[in-house]
PDB file of C-alpha atoms in Angstrom:
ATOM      1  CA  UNK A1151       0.000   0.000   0.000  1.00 45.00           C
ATOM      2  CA  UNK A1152       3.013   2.190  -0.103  1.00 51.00           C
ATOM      3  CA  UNK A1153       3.014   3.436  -3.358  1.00 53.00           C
ATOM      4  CA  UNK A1154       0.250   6.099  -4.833  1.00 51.00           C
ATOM      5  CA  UNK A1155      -1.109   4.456  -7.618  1.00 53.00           C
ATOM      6  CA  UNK A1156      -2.158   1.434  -4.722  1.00 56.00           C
ATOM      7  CA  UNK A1157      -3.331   3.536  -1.904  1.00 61.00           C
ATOM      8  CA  UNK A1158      -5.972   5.203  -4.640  1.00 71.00           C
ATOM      9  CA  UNK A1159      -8.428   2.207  -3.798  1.00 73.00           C
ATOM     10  CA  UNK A1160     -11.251   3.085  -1.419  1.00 73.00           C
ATOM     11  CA  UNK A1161     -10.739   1.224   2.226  1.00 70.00           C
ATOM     12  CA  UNK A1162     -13.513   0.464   4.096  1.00 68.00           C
ATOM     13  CA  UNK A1163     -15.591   3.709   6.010  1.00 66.00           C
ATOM     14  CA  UNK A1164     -14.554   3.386   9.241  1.00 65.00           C
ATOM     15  CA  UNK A1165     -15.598   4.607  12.947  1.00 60.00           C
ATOM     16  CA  UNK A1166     -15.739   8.352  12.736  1.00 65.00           C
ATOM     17  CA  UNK A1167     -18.087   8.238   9.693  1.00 69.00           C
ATOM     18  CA  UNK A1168     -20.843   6.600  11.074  1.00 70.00           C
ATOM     19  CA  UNK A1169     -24.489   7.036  13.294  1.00 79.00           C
ATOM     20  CA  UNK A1170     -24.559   5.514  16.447  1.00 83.00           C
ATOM     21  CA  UNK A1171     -26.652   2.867  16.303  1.00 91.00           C
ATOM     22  CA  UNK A1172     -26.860  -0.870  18.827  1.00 94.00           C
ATOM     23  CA  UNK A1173     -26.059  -2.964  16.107  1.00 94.00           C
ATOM     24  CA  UNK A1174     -22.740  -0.764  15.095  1.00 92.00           C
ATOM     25  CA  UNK A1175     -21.962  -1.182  18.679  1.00 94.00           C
ATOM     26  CA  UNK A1176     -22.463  -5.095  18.741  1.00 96.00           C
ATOM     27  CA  UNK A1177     -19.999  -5.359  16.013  1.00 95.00           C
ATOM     28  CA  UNK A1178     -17.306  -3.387  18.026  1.00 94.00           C
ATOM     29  CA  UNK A1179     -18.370  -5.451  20.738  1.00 97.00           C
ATOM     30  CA  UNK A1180     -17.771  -8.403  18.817  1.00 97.00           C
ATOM     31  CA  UNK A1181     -14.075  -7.235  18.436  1.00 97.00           C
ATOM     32  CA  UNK A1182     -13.405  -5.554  21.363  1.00 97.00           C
ATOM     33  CA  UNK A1183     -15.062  -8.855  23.477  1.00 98.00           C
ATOM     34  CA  UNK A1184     -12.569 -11.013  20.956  1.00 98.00           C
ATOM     35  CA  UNK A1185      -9.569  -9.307  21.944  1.00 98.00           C
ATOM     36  CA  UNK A1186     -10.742  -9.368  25.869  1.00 98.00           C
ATOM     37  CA  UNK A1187     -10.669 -13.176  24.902  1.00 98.00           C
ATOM     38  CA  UNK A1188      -7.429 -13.695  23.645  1.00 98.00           C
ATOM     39  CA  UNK A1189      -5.577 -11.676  26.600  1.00 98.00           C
ATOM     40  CA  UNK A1190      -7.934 -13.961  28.876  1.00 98.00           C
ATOM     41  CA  UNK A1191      -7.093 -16.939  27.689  1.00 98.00           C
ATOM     42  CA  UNK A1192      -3.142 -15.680  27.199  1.00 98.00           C
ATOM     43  CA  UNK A1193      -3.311 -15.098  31.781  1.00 97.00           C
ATOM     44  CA  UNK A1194      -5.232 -18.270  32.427  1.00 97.00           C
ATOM     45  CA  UNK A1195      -2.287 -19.912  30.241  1.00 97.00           C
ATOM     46  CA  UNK A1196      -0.071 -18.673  32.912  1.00 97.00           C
ATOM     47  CA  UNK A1197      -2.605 -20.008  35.501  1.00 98.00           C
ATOM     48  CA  UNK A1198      -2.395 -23.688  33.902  1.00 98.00           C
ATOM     49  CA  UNK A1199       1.494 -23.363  33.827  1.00 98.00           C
ATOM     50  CA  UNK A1200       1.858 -22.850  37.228  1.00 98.00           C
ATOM     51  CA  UNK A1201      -0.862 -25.170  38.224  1.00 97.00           C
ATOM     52  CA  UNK A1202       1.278 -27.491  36.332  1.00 97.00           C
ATOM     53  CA  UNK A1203       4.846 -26.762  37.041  1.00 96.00           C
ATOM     54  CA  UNK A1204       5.051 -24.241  38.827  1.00 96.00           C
ATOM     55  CA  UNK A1205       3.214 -23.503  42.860  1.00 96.00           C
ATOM     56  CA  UNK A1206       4.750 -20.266  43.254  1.00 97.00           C
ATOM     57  CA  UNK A1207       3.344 -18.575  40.380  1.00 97.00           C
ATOM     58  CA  UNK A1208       0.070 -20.199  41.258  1.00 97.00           C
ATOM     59  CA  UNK A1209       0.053 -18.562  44.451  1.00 97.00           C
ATOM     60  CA  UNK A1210       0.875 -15.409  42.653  1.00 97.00           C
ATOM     61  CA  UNK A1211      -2.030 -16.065  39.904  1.00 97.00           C
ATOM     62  CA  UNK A1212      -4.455 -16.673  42.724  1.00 97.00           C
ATOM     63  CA  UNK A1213      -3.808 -13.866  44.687  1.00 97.00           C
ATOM     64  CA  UNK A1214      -4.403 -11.960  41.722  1.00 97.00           C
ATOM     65  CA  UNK A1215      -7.549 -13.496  41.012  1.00 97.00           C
ATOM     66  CA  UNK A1216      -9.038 -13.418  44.949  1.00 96.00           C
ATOM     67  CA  UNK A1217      -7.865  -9.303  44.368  1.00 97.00           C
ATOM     68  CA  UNK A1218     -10.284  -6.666  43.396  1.00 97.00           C
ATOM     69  CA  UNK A1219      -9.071  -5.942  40.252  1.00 97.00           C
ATOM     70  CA  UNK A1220      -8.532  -9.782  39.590  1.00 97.00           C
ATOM     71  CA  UNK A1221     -12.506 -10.348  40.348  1.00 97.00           C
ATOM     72  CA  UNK A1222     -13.072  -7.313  37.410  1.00 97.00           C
ATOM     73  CA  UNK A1223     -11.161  -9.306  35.295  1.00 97.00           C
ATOM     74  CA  UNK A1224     -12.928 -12.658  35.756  1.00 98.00           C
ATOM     75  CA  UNK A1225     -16.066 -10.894  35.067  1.00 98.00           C
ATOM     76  CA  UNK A1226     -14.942  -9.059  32.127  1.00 98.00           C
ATOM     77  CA  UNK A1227     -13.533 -12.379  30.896  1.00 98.00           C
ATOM     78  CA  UNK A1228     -17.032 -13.620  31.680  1.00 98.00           C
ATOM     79  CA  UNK A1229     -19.195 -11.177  30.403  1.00 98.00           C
ATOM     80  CA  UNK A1230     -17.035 -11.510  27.166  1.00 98.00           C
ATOM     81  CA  UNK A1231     -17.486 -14.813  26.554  1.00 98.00           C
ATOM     82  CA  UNK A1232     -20.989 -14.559  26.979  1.00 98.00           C
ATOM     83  CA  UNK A1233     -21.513 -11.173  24.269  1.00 98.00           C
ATOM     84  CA  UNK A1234     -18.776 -13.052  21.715  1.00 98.00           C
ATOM     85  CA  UNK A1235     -20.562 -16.708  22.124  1.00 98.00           C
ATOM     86  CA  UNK A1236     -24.160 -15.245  21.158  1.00 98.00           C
ATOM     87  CA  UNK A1237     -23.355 -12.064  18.713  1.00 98.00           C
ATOM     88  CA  UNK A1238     -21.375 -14.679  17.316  1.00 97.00           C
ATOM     89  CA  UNK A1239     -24.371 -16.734  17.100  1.00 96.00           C
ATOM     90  CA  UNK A1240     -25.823 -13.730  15.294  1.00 96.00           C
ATOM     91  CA  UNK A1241     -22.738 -14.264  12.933  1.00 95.00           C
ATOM     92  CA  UNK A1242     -23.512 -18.068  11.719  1.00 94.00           C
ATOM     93  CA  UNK A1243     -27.822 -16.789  11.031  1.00 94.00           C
ATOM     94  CA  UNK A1244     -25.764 -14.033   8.846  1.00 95.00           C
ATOM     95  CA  UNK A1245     -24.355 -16.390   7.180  1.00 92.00           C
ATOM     96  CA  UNK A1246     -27.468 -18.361   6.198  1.00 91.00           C
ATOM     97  CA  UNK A1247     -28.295 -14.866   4.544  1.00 91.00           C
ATOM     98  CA  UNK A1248     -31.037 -14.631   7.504  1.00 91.00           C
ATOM     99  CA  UNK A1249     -31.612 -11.568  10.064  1.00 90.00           C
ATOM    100  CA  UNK A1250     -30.383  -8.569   8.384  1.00 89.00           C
ATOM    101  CA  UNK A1251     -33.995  -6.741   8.374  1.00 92.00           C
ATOM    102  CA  UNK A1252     -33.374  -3.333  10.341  1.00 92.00           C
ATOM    103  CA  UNK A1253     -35.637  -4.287  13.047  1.00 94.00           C
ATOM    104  CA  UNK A1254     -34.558  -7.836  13.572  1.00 94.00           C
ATOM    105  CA  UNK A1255     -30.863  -6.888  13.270  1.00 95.00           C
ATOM    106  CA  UNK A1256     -31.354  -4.419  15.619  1.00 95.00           C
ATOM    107  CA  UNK A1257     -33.603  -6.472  18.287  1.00 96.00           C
ATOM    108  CA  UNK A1258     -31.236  -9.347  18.215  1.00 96.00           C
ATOM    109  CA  UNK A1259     -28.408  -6.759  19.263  1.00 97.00           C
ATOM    110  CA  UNK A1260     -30.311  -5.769  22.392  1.00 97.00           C
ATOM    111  CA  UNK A1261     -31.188  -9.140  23.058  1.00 97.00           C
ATOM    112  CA  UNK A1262     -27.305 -10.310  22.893  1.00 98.00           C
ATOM    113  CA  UNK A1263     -26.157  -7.311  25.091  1.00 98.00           C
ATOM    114  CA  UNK A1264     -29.000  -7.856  27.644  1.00 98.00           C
ATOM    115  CA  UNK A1265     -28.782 -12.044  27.613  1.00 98.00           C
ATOM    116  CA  UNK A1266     -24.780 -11.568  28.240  1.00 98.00           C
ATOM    117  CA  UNK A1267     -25.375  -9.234  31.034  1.00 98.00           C
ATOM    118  CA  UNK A1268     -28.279 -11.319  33.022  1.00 98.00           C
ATOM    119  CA  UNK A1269     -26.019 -14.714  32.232  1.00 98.00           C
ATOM    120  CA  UNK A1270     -22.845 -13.102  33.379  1.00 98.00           C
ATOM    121  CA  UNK A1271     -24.949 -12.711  36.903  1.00 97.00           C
ATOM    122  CA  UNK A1272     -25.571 -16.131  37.002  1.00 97.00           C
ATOM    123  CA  UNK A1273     -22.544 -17.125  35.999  1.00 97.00           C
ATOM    124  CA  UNK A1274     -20.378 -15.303  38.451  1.00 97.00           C
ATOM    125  CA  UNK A1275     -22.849 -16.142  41.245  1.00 96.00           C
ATOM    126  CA  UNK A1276     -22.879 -20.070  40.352  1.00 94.00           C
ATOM    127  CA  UNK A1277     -18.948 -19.432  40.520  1.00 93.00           C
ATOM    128  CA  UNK A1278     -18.514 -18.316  43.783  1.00 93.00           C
ATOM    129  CA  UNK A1279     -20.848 -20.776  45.287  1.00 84.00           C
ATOM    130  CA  UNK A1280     -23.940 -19.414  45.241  1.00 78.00           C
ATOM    131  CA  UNK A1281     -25.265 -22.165  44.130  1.00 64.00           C
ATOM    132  CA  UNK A1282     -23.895 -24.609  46.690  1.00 63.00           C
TER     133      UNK A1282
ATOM    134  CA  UNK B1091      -1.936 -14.835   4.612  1.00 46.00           C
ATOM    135  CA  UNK B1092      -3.023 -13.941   1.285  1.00 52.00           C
ATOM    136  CA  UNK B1093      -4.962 -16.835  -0.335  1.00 64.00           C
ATOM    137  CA  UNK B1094      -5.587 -18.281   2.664  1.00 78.00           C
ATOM    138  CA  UNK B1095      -9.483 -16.589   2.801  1.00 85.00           C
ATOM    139  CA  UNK B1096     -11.396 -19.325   2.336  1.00 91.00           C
ATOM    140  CA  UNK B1097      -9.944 -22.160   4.594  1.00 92.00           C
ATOM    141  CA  UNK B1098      -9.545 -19.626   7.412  1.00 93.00           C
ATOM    142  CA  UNK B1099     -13.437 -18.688   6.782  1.00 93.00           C
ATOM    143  CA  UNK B1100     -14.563 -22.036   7.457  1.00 94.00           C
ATOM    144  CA  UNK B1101     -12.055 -22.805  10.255  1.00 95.00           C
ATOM    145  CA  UNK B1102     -13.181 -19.744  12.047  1.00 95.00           C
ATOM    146  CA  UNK B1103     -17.201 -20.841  11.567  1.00 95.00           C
ATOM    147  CA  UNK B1104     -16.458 -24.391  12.331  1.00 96.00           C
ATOM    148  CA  UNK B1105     -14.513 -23.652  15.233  1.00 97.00           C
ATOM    149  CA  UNK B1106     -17.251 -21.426  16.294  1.00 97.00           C
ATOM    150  CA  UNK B1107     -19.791 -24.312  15.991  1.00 97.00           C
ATOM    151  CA  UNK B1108     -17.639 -26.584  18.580  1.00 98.00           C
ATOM    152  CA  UNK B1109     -16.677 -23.465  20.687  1.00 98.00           C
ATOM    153  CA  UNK B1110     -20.261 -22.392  21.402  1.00 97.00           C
ATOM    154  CA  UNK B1111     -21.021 -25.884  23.146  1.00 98.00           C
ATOM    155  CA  UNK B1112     -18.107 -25.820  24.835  1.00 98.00           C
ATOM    156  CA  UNK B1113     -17.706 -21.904  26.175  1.00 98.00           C
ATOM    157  CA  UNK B1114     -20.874 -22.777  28.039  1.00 97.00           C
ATOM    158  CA  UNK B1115     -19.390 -25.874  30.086  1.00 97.00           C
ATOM    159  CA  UNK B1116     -16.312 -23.774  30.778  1.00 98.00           C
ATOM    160  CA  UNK B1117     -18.106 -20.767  31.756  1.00 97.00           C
ATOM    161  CA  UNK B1118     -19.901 -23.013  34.153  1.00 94.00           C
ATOM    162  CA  UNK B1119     -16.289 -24.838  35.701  1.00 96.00           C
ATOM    163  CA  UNK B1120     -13.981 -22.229  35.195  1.00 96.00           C
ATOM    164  CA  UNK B1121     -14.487 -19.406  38.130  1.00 96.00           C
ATOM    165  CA  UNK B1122     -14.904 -21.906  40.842  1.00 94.00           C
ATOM    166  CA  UNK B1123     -11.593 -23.561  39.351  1.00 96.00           C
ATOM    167  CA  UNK B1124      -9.883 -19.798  39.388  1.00 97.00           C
ATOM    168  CA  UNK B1125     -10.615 -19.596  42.413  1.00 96.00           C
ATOM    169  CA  UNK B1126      -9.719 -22.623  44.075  1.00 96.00           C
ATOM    170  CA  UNK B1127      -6.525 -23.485  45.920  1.00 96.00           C
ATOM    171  CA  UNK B1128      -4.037 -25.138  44.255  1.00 97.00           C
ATOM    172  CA  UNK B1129      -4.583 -29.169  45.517  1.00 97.00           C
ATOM    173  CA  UNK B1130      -8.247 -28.845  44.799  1.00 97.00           C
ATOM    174  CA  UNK B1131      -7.413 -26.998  41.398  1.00 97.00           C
ATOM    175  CA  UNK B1132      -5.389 -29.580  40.520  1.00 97.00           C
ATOM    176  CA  UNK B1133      -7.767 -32.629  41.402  1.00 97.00           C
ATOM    177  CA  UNK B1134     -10.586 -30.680  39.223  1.00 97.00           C
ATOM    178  CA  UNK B1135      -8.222 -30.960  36.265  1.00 97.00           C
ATOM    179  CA  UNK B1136      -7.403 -34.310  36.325  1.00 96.00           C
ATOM    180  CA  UNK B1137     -10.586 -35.408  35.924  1.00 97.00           C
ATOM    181  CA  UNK B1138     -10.251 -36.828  32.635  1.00 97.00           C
ATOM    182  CA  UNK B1139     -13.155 -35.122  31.324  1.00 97.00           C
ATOM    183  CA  UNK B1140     -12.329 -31.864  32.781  1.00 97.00           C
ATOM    184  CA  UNK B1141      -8.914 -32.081  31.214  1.00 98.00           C
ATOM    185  CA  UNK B1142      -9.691 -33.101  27.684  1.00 98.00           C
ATOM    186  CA  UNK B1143     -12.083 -30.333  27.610  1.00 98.00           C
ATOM    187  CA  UNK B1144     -10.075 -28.005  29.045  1.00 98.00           C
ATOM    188  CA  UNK B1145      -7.387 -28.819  26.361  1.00 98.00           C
ATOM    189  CA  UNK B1146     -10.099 -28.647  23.596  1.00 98.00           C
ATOM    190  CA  UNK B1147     -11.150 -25.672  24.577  1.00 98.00           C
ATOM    191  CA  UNK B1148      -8.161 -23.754  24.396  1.00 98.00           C
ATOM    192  CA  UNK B1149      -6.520 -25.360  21.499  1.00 98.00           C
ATOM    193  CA  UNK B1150      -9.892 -24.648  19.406  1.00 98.00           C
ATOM    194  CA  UNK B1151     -10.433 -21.114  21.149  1.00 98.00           C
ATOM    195  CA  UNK B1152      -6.360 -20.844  20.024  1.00 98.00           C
ATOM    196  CA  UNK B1153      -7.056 -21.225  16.411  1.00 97.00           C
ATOM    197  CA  UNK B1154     -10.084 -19.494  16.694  1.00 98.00           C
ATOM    198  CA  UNK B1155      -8.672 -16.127  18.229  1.00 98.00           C
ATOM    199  CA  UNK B1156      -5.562 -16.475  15.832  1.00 97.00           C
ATOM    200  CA  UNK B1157      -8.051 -15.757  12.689  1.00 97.00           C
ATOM    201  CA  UNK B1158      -9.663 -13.433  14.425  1.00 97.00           C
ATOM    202  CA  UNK B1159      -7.256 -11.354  15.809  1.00 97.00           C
ATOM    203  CA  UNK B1160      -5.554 -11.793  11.861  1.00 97.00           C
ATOM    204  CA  UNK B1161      -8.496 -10.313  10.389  1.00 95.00           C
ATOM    205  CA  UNK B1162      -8.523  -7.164  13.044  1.00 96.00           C
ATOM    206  CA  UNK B1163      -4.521  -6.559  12.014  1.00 96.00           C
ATOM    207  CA  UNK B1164      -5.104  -6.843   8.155  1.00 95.00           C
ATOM    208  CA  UNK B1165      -8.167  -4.352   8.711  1.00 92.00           C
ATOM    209  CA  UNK B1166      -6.112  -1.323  11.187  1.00 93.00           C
ATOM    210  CA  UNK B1167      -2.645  -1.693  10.408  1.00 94.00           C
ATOM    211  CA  UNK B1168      -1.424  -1.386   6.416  1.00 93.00           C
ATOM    212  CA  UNK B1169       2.618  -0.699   7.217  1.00 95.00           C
ATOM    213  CA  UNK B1170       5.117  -3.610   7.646  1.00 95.00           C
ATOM    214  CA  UNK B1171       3.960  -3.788  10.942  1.00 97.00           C
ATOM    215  CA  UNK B1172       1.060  -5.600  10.109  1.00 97.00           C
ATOM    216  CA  UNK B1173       3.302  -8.566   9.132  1.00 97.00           C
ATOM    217  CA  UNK B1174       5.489  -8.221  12.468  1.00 98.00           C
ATOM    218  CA  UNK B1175       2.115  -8.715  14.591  1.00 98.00           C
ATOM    219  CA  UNK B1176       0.564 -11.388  12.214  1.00 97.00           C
ATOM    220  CA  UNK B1177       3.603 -13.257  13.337  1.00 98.00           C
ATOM    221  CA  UNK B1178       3.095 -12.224  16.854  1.00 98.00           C
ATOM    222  CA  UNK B1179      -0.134 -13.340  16.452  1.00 98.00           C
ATOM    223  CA  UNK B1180       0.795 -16.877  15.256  1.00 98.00           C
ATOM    224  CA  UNK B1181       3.320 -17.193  18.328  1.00 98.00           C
ATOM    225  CA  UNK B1182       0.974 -16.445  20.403  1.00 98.00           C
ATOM    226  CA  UNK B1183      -1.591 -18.672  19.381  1.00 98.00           C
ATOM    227  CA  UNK B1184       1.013 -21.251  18.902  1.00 98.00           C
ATOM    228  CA  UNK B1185       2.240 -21.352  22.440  1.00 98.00           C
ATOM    229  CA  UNK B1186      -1.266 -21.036  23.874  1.00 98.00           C
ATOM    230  CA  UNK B1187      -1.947 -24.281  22.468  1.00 98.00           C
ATOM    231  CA  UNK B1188       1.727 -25.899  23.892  1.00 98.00           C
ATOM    232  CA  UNK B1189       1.157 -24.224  27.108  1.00 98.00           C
ATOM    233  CA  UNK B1190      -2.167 -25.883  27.661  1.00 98.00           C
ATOM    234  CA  UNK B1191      -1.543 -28.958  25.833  1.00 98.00           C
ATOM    235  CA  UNK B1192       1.627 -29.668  27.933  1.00 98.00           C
ATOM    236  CA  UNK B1193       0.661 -27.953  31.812  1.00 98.00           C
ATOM    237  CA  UNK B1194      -2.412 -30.689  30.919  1.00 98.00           C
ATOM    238  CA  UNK B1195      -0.446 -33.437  29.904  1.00 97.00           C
ATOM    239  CA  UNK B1196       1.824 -33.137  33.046  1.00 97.00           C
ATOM    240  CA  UNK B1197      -1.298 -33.164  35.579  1.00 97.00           C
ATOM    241  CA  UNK B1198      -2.969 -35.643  33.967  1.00 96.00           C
ATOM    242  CA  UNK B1199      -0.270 -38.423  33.565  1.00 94.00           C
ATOM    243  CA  UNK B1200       2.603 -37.406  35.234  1.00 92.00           C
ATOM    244  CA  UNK B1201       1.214 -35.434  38.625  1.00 79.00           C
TER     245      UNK B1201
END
């Protein structure tokens, strides 16, 4: 893309050109909530390792994780999950060629952010032994 | 990464298909497992079944987040970094899945 006759073509409109709208904000959701994912899953790595090989770092991963901050990032990592696993759901009835009327796109976008916020409750209480 | 579109397309949509069963059993194990000490942690996970889906959830969320996180790169950056952190990316994903693979391995069969 370095040279002018390539950098002619169009890119995509990106984020400062657009109305705010729920279903623009799912699909930076999607990505953000992706990302959130991969940095999880990166820390619990670290978790595994020193469950594995390691007790020291354990004990350092857990205090982490019975920390404030650690408890914000198990229910981010939650929460994430949650939004990714059913706007991604949203994703695979896309790609049937289904949903994409304005209303239904848009009520399905509510629905995902609402659903991952009421399961995330669950989830987090179930977790800590609500449940038990 | 060029020609490469259409297997990573279905990879990242067949992956999705497993993942979606499975995020919902780990969702369900994982926080009291985080938060567990480190002899009961380690008795959860060598539970056969907690281990081998464990594993397959982080090997399949590995090449999962790998296209993913590809397709954000190609889309933000267009300078030679992009091909720096698609290599990142790869490492990353790469020793996500030998991390987990082996710390599972080693509680499972060796202790």
């Amino acid at each position: 893309m370095a040279d002018g006759a390539a950098s002619e073509r169009p890119l995509s409109p990106h984020l400062q050109i657009w109305r705010f709208t729920v279903t623009l904000a799912a699909s930076i959701t999607h990505r953000i909530s992706g990302a959130v994912l991969y940095g999880g899953l990166l820390l619990m790595a670290l978790w595994l390792i020193g469950l594995a090989f390691n007790p020291a770092l354990f004990a350092t991963a857990s205090a982490i994780i019975h920390s404030a901050p650690g408890f914000i990032l198990i229910v981010g990592f939650v929460w994430s999950l949650l939004f990714h696993l059913m706007n991604g759901l949203r994703h695979l009835y896309w790609d049937y060629g289904r949903g994409f009327a304005l209303k239904t796109a848009t009520m399905t976008a509510w629905l995902v952010y609402i659903a991952a916020t009421l399961a995330t409750a669950l989830i987090i209480w179930a977790g800590y032994g609500g449940g038990a | 990464m060029s020609k490469k579109g259409t297997s990573s397309f279905i990879l990242q949509r067949a992956s999705a298909v497993v993942l979606a069963p499975l995020s919902i059993w780990f969702l369900f194990a994982i926080v009291s497992a985080l938060t567990a000490d480190y002899a009961t942690a380690r008795a959860w996970l060598a539970a056969p079944w907690n281990a081998a889906l464990v594993g397959g959830f982080f090997i399949i969320g590995a090449l999962h987040m790998r296209i993913g996180m590809a397709e954000i790169i190609v889309d933000y950056i267009h300078s030679w970094l992009k091909d720096v952190l698609l290599f990142i990316n790869w490492l990353a994903a790469l020793g996500l899945i030998a991390a987990a693979a082996w710390s599972i391995y080693i509680i499972s069969f060796v202790g």
